[in-house]
mmCIF file of C-alpha atoms and ligand atoms in Angstrom:
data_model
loop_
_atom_site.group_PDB
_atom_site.id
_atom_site.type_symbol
_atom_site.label_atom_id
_atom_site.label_comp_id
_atom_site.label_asym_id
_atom_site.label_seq_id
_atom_site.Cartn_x
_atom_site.Cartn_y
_atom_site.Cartn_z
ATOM 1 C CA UNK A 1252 0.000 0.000 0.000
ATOM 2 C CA UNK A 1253 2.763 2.616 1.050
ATOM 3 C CA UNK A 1254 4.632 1.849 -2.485
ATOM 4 C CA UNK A 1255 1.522 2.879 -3.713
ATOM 5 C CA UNK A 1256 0.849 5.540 -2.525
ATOM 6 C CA UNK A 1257 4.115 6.803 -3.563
ATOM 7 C CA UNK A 1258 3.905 5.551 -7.553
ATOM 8 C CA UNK A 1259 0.562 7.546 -7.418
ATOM 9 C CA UNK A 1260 1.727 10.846 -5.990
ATOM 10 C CA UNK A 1261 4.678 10.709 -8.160
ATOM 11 C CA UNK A 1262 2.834 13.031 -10.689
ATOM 12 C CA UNK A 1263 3.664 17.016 -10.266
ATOM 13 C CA UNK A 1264 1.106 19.386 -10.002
ATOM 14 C CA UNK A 1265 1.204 21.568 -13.806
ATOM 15 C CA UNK A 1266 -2.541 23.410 -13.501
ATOM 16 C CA UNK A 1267 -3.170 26.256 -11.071
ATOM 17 C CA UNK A 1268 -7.008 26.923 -10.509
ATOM 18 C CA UNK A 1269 -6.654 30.330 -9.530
ATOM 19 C CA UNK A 1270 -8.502 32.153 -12.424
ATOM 20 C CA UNK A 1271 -7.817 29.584 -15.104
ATOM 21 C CA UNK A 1272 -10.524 30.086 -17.740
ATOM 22 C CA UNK A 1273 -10.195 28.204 -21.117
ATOM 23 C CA UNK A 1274 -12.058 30.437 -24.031
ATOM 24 C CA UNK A 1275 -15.752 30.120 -23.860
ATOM 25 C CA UNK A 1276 -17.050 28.594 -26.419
ATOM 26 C CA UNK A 1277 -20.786 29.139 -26.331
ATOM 27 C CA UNK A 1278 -21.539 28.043 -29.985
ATOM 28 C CA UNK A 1279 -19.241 25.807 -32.323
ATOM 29 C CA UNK A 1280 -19.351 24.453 -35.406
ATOM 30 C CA UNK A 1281 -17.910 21.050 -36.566
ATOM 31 C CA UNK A 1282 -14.244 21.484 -38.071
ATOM 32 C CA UNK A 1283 -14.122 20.121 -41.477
ATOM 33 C CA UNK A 1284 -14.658 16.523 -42.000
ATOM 34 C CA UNK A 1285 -11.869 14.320 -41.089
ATOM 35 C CA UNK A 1286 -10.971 10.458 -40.509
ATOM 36 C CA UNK A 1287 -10.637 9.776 -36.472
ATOM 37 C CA UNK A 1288 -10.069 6.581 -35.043
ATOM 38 C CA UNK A 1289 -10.086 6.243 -31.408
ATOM 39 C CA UNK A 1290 -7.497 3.822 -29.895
ATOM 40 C CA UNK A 1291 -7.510 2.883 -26.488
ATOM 41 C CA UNK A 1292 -6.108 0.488 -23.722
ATOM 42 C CA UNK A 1293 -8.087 -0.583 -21.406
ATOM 43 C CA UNK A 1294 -6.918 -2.968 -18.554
ATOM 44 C CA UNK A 1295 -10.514 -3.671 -16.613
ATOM 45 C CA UNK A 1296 -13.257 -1.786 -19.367
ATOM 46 C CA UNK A 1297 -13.982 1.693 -17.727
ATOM 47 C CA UNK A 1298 -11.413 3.365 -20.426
ATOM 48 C CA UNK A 1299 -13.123 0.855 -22.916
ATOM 49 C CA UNK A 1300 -16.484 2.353 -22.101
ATOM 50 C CA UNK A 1301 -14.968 6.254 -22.496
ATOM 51 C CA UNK A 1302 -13.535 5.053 -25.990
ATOM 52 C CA UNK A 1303 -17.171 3.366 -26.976
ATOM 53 C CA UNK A 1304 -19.141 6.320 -26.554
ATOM 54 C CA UNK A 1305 -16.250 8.956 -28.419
ATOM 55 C CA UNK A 1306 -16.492 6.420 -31.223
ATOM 56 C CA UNK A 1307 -20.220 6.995 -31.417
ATOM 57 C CA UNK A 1308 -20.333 10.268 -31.024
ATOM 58 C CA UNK A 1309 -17.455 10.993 -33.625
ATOM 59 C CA UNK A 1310 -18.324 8.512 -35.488
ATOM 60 C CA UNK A 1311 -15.087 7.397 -35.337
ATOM 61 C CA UNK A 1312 -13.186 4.239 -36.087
ATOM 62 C CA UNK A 1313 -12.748 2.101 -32.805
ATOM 63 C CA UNK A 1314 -9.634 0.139 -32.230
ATOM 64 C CA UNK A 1315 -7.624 -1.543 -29.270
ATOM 65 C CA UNK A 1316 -4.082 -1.672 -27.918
ATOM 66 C CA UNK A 1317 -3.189 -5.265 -26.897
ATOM 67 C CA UNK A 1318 0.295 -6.067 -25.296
ATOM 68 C CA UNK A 1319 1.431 -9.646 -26.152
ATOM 69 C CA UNK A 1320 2.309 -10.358 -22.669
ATOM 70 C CA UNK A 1321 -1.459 -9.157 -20.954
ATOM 71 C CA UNK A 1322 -1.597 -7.364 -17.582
ATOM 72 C CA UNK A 1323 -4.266 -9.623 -16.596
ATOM 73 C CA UNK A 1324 -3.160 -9.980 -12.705
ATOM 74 C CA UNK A 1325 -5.273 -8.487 -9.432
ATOM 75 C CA UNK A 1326 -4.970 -4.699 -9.199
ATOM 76 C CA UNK A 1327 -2.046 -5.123 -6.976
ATOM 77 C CA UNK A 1328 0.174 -7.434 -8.838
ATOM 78 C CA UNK A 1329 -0.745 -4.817 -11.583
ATOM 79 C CA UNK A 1330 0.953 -2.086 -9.690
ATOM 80 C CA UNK A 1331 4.062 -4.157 -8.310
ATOM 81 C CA UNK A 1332 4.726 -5.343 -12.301
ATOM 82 C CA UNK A 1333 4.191 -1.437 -13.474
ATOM 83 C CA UNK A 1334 6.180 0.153 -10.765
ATOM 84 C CA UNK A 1335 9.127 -2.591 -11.543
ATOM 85 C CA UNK A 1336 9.041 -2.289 -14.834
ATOM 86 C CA UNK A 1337 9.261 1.665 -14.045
ATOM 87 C CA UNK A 1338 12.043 1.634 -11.811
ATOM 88 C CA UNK A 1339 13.999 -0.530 -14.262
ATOM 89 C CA UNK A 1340 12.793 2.002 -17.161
ATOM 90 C CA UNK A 1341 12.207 -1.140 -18.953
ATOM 91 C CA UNK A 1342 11.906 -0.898 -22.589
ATOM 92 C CA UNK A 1343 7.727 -1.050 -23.013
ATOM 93 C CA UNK A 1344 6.725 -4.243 -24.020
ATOM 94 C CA UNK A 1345 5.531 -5.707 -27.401
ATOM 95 C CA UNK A 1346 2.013 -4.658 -28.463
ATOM 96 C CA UNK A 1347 0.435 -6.954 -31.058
ATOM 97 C CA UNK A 1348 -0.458 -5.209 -34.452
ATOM 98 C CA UNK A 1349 -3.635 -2.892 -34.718
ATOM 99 C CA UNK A 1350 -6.571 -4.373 -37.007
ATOM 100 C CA UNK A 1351 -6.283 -0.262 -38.648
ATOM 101 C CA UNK A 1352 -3.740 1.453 -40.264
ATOM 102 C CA UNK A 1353 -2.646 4.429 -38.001
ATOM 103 C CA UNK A 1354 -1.671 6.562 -41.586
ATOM 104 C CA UNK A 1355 -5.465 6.555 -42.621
ATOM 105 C CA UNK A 1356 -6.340 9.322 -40.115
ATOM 106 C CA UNK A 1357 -5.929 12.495 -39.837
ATOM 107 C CA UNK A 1358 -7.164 12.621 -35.199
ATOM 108 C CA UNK A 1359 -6.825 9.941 -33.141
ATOM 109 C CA UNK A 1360 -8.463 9.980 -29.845
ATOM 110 C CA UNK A 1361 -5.707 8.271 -27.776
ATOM 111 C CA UNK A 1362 -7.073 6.628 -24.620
ATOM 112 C CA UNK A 1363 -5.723 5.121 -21.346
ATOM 113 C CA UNK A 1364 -6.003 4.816 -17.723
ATOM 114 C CA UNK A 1365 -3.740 6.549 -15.436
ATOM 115 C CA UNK A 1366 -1.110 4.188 -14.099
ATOM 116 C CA UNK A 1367 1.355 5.565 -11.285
ATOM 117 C CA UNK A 1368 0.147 9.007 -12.021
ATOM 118 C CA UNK A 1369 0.855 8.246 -15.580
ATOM 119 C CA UNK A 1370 -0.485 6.444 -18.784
ATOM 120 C CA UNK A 1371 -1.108 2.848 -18.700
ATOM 121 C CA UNK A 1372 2.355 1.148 -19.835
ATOM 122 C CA UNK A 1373 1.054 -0.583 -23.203
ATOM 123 C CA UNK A 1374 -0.516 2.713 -23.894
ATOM 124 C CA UNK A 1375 2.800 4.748 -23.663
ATOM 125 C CA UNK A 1376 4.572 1.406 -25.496
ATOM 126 C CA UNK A 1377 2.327 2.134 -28.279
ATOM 127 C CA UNK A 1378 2.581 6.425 -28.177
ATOM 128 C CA UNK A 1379 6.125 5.873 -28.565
ATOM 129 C CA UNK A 1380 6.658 3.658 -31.746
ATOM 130 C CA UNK A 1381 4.121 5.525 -33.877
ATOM 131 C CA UNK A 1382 5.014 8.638 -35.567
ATOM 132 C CA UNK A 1383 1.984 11.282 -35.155
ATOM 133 C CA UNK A 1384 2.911 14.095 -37.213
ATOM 134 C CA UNK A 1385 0.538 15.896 -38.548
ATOM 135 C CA UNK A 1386 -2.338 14.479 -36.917
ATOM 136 C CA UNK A 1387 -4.113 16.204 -34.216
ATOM 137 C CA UNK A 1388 -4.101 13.518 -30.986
ATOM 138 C CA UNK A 1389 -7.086 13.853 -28.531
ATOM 139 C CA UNK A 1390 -6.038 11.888 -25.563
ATOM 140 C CA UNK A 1391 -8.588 10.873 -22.659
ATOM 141 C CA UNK A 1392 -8.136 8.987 -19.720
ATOM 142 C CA UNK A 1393 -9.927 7.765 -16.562
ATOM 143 C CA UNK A 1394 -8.171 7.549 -13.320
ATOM 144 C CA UNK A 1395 -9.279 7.164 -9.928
ATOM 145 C CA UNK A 1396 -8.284 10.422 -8.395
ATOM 146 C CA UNK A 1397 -6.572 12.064 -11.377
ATOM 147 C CA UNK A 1398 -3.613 12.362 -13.792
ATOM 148 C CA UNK A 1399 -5.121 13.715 -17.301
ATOM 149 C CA UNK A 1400 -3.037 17.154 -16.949
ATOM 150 C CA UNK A 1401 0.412 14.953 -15.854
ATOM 151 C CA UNK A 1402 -0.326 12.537 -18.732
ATOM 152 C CA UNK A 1403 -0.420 14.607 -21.225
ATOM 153 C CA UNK A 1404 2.225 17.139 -20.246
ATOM 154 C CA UNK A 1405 4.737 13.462 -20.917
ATOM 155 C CA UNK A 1406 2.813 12.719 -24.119
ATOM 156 C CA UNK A 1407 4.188 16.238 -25.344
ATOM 157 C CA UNK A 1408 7.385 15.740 -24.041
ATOM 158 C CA UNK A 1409 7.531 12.370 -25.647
ATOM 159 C CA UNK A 1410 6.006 14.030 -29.481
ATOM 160 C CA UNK A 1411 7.208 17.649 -28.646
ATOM 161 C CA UNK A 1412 6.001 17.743 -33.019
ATOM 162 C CA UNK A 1413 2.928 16.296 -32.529
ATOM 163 C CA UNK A 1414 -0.425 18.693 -32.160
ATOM 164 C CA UNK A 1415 -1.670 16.970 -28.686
ATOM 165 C CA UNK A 1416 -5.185 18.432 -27.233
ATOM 166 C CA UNK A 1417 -5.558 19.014 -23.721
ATOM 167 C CA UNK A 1418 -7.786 16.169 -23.711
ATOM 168 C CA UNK A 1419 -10.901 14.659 -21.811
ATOM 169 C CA UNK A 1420 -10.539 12.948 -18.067
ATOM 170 C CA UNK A 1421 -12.855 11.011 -15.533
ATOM 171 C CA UNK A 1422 -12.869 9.013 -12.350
ATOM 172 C CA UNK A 1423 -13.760 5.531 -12.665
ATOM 173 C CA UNK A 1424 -16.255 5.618 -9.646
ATOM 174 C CA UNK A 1425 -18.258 8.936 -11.977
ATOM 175 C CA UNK A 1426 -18.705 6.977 -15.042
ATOM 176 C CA UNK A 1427 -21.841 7.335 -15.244
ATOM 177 C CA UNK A 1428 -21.633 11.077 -16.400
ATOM 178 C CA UNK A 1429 -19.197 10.528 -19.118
ATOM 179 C CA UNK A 1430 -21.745 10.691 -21.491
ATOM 180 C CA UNK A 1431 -22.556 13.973 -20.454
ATOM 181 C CA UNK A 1432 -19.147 15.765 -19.972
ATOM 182 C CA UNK A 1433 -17.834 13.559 -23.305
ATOM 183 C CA UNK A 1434 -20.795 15.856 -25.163
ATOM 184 C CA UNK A 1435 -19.857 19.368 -23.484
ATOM 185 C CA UNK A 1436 -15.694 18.605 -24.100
ATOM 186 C CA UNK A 1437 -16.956 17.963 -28.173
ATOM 187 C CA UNK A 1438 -18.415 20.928 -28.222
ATOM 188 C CA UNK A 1439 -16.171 22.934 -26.314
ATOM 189 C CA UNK A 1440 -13.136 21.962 -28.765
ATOM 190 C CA UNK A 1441 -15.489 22.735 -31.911
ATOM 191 C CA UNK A 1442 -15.318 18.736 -32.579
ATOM 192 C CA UNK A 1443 -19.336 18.682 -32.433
ATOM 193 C CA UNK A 1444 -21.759 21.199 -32.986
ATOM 194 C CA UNK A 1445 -23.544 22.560 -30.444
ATOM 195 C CA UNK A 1446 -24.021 25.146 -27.335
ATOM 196 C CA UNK A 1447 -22.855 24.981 -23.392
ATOM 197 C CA UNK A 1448 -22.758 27.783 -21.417
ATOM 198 C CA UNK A 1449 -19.326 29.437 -21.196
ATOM 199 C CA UNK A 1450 -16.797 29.251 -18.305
ATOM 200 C CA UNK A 1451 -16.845 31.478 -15.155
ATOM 201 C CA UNK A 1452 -13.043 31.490 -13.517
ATOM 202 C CA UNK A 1453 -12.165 30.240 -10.731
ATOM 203 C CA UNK A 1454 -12.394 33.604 -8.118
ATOM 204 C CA UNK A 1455 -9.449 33.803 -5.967
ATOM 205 C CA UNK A 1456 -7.879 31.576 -3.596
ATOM 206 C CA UNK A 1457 -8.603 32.241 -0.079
ATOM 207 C CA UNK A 1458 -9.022 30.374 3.600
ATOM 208 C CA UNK A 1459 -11.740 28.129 3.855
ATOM 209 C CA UNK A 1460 -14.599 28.720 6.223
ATOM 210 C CA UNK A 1461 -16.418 25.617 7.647
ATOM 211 C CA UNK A 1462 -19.162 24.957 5.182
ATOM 212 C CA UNK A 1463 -16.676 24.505 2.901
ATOM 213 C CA UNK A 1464 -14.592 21.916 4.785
ATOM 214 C CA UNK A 1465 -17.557 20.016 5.549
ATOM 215 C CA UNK A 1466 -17.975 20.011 1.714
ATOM 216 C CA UNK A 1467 -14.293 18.614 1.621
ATOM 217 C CA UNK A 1468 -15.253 15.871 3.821
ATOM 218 C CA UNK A 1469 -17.930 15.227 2.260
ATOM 219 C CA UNK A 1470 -16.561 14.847 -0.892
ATOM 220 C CA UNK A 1471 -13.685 13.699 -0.349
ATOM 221 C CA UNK A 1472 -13.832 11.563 3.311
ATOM 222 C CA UNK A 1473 -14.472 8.180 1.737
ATOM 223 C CA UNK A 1474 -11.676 8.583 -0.849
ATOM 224 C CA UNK A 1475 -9.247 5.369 -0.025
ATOM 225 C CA UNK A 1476 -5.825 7.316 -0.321
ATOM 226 C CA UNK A 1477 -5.075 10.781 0.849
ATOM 227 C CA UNK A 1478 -5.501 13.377 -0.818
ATOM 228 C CA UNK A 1479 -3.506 16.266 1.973
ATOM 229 C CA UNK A 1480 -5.372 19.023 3.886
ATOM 230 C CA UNK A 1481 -7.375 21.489 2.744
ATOM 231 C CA UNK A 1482 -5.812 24.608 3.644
ATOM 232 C CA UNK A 1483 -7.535 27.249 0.773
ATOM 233 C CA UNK A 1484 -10.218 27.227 -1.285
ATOM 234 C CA UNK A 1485 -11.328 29.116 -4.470
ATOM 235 C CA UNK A 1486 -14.950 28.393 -6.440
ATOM 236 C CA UNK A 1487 -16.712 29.161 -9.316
ATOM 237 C CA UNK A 1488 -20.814 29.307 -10.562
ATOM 238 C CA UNK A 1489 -21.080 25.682 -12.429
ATOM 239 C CA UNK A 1490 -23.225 24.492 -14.357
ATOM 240 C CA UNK A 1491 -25.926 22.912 -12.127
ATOM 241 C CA UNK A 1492 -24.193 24.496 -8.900
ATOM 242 C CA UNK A 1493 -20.971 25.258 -7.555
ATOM 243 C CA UNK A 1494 -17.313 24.063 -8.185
ATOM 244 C CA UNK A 1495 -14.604 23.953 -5.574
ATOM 245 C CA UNK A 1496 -10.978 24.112 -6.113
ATOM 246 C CA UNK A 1497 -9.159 23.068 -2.462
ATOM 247 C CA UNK A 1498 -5.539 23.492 -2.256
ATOM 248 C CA UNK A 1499 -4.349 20.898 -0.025
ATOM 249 C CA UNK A 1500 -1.106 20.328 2.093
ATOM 250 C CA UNK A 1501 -0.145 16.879 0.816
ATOM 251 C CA UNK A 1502 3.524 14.878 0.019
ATOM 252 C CA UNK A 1503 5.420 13.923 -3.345
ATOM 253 C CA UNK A 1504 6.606 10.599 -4.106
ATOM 254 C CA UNK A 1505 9.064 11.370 -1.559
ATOM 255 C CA UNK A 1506 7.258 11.913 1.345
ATOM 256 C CA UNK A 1507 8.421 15.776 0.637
ATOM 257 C CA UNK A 1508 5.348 18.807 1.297
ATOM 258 C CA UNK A 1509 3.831 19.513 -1.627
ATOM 259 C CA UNK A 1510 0.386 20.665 -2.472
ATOM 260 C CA UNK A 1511 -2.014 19.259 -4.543
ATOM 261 C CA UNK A 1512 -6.029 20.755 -5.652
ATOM 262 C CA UNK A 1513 -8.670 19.081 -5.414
ATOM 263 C CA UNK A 1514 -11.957 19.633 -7.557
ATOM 264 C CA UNK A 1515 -15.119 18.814 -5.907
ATOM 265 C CA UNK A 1516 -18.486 19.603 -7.824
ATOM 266 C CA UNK A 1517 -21.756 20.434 -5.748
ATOM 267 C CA UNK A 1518 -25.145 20.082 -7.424
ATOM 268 C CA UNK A 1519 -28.145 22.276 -6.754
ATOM 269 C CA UNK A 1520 -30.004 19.023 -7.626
ATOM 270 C CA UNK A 1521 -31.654 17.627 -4.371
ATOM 271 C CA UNK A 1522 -30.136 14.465 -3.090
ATOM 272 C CA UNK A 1523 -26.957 14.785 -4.734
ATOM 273 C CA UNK A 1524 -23.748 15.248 -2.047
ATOM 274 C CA UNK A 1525 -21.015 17.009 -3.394
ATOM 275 C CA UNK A 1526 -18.507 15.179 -5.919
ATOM 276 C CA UNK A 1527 -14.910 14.744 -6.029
ATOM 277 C CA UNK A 1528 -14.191 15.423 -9.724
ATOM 278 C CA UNK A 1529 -10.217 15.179 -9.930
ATOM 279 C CA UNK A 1530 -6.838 15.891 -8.301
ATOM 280 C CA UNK A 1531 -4.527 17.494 -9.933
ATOM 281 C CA UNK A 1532 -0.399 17.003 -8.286
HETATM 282 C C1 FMN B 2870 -1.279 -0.335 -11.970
HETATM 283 C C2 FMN B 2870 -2.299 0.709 -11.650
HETATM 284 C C3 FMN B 2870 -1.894 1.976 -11.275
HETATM 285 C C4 FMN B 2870 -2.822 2.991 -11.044
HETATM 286 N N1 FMN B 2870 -2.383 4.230 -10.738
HETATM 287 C C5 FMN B 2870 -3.273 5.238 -10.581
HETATM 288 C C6 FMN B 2870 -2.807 6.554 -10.321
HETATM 289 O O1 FMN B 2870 -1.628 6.857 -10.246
HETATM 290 N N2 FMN B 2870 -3.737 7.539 -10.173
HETATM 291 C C7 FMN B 2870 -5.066 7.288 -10.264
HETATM 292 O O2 FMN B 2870 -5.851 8.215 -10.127
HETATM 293 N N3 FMN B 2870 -5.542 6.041 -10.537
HETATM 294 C C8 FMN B 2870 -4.675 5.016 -10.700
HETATM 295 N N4 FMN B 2870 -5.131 3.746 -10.986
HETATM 296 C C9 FMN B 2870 -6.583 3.535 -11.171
HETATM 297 C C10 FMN B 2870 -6.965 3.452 -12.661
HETATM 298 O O3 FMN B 2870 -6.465 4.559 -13.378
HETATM 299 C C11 FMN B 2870 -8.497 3.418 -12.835
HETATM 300 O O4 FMN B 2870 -9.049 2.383 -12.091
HETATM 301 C C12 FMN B 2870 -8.884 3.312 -14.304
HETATM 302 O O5 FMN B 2870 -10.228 3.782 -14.464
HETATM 303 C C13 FMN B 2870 -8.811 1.889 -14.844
HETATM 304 O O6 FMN B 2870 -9.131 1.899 -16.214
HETATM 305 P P1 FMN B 2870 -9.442 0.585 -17.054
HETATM 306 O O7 FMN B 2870 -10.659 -0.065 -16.409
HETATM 307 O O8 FMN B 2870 -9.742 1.076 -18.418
HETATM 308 O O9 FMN B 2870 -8.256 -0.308 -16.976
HETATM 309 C C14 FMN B 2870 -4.219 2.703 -11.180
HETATM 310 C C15 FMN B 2870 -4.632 1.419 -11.526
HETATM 311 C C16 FMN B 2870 -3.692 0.416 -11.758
HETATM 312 C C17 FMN B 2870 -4.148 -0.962 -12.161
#
């Protein structure tokens, strides 16, 4: 458990929510018809599920990365074989050839989940033998606390060349509203046409008071590994509530203070408790 938690907190924090506001985008039309394909790896489905729907709503091409030797052991032999074979920065193992030729398209949504803050090993073994220039790559990832922003900060490092989009992210445990936010992040990045209301910023950061570490706890109390204290908060109008960014007092891979934020969404709908979203390190 403690290796773990260090492999997952190995990720650095690269997004500040103090007023970050991407350009609104309250109307878009479809850019011009391309090919996509959306490839993805997917260890136990929830990634597979992302992929399904981006394929539909894209219409997109749908193919899988397989790895001839399978990660097909229990979650934590899964993380003891990753974490070795990232310690030993072990060349990535053989993947067995796509049924589609990456050259036909012009995007590729590029899926994974996050694995020791990172994307999934036969994912990155795949990233790295294909050359992507001149293609736009949309990647998208679930997780279960985070790691979209880390992920794709070492994609671009990896394709510095390559045209990489900031990209779509979930946690496994809210699934259920990929659907949803898959829709809003189309039309957002002028992939599908459409309207969403446009962004408010993030207000400043400040100290929290204690309706808003109750909604911390909330959120947040039933989460399995730590995510640090809360020590300042900043929200935003959302768009069926409120969104909280918490800066928290938490520790790096090596047991160093650092600080991570924490995203927690709280609905106006009745019934609904306030929801972790993602962590960012
Ligand atoms: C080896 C391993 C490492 C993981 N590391 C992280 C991590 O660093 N951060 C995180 O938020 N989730 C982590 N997870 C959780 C997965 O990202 C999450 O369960 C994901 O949705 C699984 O996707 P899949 O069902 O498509 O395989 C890890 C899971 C495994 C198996």
């Amino acid at each position: 458990m403690k290796k773990f938690l260090m492999a997952i907190t190995v990720a650095l924090s690269l997004v500040g929510c103090g007023n970050q506001q991407k350009p609104a985008a309250e109307k878009s039309s479809p850019r011009h018809s391309t090919k996509s394909l959306v490839l993805y790896y997917s260890q136990t489905h929830t990634t597979e599920k992302v992929a399904k729907l981006l394929a539909e709503a894209v219409s997109a091409d749908l193919d899988s990365i397989v790895p001839v030797e399978p990660y097909n052991g229990t979650f934590e032999e899964t993380v003891e074989r990753c974490k070795n074979e990232m310690e030993r920065d072990e060349k990535p193992q053989l993947i067995k050839s796509l049924n589609v030729d990456v050259a036909e398209y012009d995007t590729v949504y590029f899926g994974y989940p996050i694995w020791c803050g990172v994307a999934a090993r036969p994912a990155e073994a795949w990233f790295m033998r294909f050359d992507l220039r001149g293609k736009t790559v949309i990647p998208f990832c679930t997780f279960g606390s985070g790691g979209l922003e880390t992920s794709v900060a070492v994609l671009r490092k990896m394709a510095s060349s390559v045209n990489i989009l900031d990209g779509y992210g979930i946690r496994s445990a809210r699934i259920d509203k990929a659907a949803e936010e898959i829709d809003e992040f189309l039309i957002r990045n002028g992939i599908k046409e459409g309207e969403v209301a446009p962004e408010v910023p993030f207000g400043d950061k400040r100290e929290l008071n204690d309706e808003e570490k109750g909604i911390f706890d909330a959120a947040c109390g039933d989460y399995p590994f730590p995510l640090g204290t809360p020590v300042k908060v900043s929200s935003r109008v959302a768009k069926n509530g409120m969104e909280y960014c918490f800066v928290t007092d938490s520790k790096d891979a090596k047991g160093n203070p650092a600080q991570a934020e924490v995203y927690v969404i709280v609905s106006n709908e009745a019934g609904v408790g306030p929801e972790f979203t993602k962590v960012v390190r």
